[in-house]
mmCIF file of C-alpha atoms in Angstrom:
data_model
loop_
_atom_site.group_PDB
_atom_site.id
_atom_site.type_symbol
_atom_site.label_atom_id
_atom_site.label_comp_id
_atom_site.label_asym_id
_atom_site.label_seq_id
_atom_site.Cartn_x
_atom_site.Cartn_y
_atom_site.Cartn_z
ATOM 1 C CA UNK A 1 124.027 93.816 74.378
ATOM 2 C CA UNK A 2 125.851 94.501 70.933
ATOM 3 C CA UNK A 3 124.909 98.165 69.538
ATOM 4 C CA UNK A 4 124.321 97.946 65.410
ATOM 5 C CA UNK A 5 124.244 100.965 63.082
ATOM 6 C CA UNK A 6 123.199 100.574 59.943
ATOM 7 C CA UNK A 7 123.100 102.879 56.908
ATOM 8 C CA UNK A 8 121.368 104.232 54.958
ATOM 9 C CA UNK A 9 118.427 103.839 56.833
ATOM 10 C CA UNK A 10 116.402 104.035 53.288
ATOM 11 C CA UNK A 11 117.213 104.729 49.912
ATOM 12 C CA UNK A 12 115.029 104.538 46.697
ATOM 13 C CA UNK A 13 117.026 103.067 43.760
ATOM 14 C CA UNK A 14 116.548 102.535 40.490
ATOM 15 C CA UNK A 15 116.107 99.403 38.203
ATOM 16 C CA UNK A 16 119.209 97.807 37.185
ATOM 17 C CA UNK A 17 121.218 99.391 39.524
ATOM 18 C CA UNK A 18 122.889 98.100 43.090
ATOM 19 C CA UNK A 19 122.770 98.954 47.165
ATOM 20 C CA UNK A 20 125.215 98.445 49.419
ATOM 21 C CA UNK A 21 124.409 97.998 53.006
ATOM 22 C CA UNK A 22 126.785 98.987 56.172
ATOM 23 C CA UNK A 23 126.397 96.867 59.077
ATOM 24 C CA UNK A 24 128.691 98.184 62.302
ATOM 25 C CA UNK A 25 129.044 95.982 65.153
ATOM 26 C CA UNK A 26 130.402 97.942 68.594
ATOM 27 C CA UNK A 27 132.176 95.043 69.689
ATOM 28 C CA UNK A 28 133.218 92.147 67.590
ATOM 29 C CA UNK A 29 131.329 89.067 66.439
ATOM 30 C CA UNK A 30 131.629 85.440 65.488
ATOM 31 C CA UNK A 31 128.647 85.414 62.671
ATOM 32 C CA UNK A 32 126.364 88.079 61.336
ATOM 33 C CA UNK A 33 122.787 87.526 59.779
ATOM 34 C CA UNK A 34 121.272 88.944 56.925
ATOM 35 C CA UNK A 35 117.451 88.836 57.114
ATOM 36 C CA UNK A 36 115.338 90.510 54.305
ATOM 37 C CA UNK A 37 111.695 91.477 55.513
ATOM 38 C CA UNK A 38 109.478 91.813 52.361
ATOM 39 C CA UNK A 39 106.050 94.026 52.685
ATOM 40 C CA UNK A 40 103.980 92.552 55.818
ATOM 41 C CA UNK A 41 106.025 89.766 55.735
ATOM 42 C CA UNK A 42 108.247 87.827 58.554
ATOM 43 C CA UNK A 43 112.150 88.028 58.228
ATOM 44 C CA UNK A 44 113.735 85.321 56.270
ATOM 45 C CA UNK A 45 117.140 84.922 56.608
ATOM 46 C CA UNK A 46 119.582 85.557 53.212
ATOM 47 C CA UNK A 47 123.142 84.388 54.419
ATOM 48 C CA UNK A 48 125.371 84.027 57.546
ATOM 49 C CA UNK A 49 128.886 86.470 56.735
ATOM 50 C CA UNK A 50 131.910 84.435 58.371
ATOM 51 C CA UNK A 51 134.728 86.824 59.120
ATOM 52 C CA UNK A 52 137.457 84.948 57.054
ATOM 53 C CA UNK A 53 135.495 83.053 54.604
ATOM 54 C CA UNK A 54 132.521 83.096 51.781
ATOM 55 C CA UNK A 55 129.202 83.760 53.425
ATOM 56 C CA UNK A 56 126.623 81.073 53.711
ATOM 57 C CA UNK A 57 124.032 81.192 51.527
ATOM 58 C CA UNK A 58 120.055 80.491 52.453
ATOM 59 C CA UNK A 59 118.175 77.902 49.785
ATOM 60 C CA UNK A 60 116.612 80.778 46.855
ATOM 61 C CA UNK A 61 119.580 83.341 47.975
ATOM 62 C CA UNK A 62 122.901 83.663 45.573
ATOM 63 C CA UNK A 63 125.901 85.329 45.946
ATOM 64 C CA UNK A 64 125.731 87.076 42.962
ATOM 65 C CA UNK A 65 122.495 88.585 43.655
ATOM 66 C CA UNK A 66 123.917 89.493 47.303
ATOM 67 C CA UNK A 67 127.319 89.662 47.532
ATOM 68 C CA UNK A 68 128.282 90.024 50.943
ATOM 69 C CA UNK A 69 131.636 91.005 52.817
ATOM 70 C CA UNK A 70 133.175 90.286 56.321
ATOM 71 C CA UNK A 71 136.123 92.398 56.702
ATOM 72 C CA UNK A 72 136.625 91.951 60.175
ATOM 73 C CA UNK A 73 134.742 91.651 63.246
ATOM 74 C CA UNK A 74 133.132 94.608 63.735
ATOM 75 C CA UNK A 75 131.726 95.065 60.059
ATOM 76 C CA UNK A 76 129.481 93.932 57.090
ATOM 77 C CA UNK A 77 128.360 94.474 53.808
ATOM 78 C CA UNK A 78 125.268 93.422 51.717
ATOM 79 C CA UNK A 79 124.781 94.070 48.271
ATOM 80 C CA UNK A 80 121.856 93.718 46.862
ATOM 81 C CA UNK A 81 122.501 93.671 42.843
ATOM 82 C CA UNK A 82 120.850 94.268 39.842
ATOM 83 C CA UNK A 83 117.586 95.275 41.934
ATOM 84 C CA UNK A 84 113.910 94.911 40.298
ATOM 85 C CA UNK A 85 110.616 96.256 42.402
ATOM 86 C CA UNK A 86 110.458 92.521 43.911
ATOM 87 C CA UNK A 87 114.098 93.230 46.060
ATOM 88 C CA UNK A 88 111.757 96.450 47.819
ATOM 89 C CA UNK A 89 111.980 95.324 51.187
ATOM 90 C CA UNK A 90 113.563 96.231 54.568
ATOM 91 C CA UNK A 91 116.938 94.645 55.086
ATOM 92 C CA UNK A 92 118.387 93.888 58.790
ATOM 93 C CA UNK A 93 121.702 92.838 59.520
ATOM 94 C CA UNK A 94 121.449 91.193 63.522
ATOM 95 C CA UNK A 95 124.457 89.563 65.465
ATOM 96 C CA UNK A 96 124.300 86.956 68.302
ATOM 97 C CA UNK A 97 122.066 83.831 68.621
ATOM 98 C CA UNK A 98 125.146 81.811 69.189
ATOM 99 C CA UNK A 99 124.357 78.052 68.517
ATOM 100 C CA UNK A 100 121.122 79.470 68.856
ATOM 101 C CA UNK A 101 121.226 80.098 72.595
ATOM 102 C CA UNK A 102 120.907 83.821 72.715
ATOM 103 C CA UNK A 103 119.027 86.614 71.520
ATOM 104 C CA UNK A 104 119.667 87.993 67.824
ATOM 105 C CA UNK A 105 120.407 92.105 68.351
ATOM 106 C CA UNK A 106 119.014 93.574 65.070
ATOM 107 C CA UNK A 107 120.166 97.331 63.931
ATOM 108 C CA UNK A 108 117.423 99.259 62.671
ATOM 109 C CA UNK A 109 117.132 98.217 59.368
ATOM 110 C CA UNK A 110 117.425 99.515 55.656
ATOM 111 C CA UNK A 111 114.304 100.071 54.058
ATOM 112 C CA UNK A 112 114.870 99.702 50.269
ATOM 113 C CA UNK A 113 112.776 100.819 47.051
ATOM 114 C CA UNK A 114 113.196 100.452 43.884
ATOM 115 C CA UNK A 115 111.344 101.980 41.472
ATOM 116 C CA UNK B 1 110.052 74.475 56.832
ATOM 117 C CA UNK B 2 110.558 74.766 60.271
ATOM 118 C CA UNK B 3 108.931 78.055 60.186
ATOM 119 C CA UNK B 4 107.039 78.778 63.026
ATOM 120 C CA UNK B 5 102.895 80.187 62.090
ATOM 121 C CA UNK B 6 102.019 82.574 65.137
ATOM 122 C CA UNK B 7 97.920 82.774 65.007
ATOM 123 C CA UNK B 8 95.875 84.817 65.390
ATOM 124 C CA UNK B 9 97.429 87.378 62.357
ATOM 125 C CA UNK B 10 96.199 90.026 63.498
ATOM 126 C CA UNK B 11 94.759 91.038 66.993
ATOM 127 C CA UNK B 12 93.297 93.959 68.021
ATOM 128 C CA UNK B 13 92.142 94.852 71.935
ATOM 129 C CA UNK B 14 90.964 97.014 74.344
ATOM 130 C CA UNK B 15 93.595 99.057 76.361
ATOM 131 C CA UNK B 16 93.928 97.466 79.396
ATOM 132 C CA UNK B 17 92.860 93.968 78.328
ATOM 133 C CA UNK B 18 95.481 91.189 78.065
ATOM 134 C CA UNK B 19 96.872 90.094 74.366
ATOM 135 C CA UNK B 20 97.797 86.211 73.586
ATOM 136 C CA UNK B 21 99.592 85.180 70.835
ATOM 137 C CA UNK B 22 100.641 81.114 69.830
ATOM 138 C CA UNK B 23 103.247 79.882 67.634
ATOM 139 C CA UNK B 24 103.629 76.593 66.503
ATOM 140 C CA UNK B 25 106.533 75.067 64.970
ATOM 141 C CA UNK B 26 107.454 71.504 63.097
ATOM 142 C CA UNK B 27 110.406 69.739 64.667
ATOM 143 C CA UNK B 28 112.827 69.920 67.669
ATOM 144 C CA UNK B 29 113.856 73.162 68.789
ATOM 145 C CA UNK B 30 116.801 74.187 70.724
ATOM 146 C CA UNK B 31 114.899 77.098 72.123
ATOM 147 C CA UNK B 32 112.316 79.403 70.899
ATOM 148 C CA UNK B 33 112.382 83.697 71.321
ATOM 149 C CA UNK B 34 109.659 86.102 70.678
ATOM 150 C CA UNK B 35 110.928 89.344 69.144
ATOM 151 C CA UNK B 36 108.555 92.468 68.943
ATOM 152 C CA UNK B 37 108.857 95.139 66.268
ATOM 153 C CA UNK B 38 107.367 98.314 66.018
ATOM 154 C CA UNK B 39 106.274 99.800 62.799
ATOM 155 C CA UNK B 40 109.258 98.513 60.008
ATOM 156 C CA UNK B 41 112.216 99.192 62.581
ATOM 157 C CA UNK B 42 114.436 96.302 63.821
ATOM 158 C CA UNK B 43 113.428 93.449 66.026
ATOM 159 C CA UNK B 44 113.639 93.839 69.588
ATOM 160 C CA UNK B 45 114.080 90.711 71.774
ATOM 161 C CA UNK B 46 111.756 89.770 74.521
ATOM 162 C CA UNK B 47 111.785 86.631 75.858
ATOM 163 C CA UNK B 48 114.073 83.479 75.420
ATOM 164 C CA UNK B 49 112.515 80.164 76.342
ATOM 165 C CA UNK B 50 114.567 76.962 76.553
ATOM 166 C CA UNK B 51 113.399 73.436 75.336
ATOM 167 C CA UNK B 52 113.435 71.738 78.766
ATOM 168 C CA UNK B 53 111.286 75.083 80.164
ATOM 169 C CA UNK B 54 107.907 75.238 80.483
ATOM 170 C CA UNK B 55 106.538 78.778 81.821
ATOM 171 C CA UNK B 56 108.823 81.540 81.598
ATOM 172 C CA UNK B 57 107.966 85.100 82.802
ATOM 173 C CA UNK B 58 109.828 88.815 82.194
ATOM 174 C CA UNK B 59 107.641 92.182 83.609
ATOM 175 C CA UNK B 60 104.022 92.102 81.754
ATOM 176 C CA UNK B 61 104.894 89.275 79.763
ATOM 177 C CA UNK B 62 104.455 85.233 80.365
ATOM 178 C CA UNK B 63 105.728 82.951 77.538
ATOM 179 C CA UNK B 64 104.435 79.015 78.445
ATOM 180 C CA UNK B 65 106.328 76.684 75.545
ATOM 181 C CA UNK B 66 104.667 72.611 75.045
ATOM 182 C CA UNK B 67 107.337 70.600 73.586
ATOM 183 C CA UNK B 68 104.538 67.920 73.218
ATOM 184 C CA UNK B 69 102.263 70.239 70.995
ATOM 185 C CA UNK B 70 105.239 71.890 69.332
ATOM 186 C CA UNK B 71 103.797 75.403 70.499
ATOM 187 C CA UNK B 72 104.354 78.556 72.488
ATOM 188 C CA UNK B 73 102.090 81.059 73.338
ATOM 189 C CA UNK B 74 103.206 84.898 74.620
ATOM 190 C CA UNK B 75 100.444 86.528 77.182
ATOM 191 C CA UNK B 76 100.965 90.095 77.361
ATOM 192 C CA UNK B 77 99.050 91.582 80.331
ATOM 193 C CA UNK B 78 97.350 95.429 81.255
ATOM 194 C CA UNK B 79 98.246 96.171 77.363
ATOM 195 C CA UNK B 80 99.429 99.517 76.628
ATOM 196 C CA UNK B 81 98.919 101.625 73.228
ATOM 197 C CA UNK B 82 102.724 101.072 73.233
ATOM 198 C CA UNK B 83 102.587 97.448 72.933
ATOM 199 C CA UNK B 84 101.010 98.157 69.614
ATOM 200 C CA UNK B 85 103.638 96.398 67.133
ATOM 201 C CA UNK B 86 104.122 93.221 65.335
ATOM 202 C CA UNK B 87 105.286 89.939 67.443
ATOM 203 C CA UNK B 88 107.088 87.110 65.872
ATOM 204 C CA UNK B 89 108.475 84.306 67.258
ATOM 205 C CA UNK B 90 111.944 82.300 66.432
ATOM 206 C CA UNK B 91 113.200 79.007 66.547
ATOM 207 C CA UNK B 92 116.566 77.488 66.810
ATOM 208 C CA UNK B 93 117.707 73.730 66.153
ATOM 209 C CA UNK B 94 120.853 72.322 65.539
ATOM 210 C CA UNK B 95 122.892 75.156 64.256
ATOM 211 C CA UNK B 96 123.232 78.859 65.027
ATOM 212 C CA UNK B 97 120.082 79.677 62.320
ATOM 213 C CA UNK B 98 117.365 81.638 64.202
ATOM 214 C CA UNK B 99 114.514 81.044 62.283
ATOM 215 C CA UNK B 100 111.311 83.426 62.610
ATOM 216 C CA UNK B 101 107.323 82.435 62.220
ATOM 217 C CA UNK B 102 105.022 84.863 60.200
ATOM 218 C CA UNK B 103 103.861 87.386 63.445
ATOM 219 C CA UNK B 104 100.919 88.519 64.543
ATOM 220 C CA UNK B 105 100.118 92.146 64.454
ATOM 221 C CA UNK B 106 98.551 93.766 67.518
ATOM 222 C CA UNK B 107 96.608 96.295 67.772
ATOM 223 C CA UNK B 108 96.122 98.096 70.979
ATOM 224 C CA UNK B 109 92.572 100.172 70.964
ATOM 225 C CA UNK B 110 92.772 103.365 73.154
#
């Protein structure tokens, strides 16, 4: 199964400013998921990143609020923008689940607050 | 929402007992998972049950899925203190979108 490594692991930002997430794939992938996990809460997802095209956006998700890039396919990047205490959550990038058929391999996650 | 609601919320047991946990869901699923995840790290996959499979089992753990009743249920057995995390289950249809229910925190009493 695909190995993940994310950083950071946690950060505490302020209001106002922006986080960028690393997502590392050790072999390369179709389509990587963005989930966000708020406070004793389930994952929902944010967006599908495409290597070679925009990423695909959930319903209540925008890419200005999460910009995301897809370099290649071994890599990913979320930003999460202009953050307020409501974007304090943990963040997990996770690969596979092709046509739904397979397990989704999470990395460890990116616990973010913003203070 | 296809979301799936897992039931009970929260669960807590005797070492030693066995744990059940349902999910039900709202419309056709390609297949339906049940991650586990220990205290705010990433998911970990467990199981993987297909739409046209009824029982499904892997070590401890014995996932039945009713199409009919749109629900799943996961039956850990001999629970450990280690089994102590949060369980959700996931649900596929259509497209490559794993969707995940609300989980059930258990609780495994020493």
């Amino acid at each position: 199964s695909a190995v993940i490594s994310q950083k950071p692991s946690r950060d505490i930002c302020q209001r106002g400013t922006s986080l960028t997430i690393q997502c590392q794939v050790d072999s390369q992938v179709t389509m990587m998921f963005w989930y966000r996990q708020q406070p004793g809460q389930s994952l929902t997802l944010i967006a599908t990143a495409n290597q070679g095209s925009e990423a695909t956006y959930e319903s209540g998700f925008v890419i200005d609020k999460f910009p995301i890039s897809r370099p290649n396919l071994t890599f990913s990047t979320l930003t999460v923008s202009n953050l307020s205490p409501e974007d304090s959550s943990i963040y997990l990038c996770s690969v596979g689940g092709i046509q739904g058929n397979s397990p989704l391999h999470f990395g460890n996650g990116t616990r973010l607050t913003v203070t | 929402s296809q979301q799936g609601e897992e039931d009970p919320q929260a669960l807590s047991i005797q070492e030693g007992e066995n744990a059940t946990m349902n999910c039900s869901y709202k419309t056709s699923i390609n297949n339906l998972q049940w991650y586990r995840q220990n205290s705010g790290r990433g998911l970990v996959h467990l199981i993987l049950i297909r739409s046209n499979e009824r029982e499904k089992h892997s070590g401890r753990l014995r996932v039945t899925l009713d199409t009919s009743k749109k629900s799943s249920s996961l039956l850990i057995t001999a629970s450990r203190a280690a089994d102590t995390a949060s369980y959700f289950c996931a649900t596929s249809w259509g497209d490559d979108k794993i969707i995940f229910g609300k989980g059930t925190r258990l609780h495994i009493l020493p």
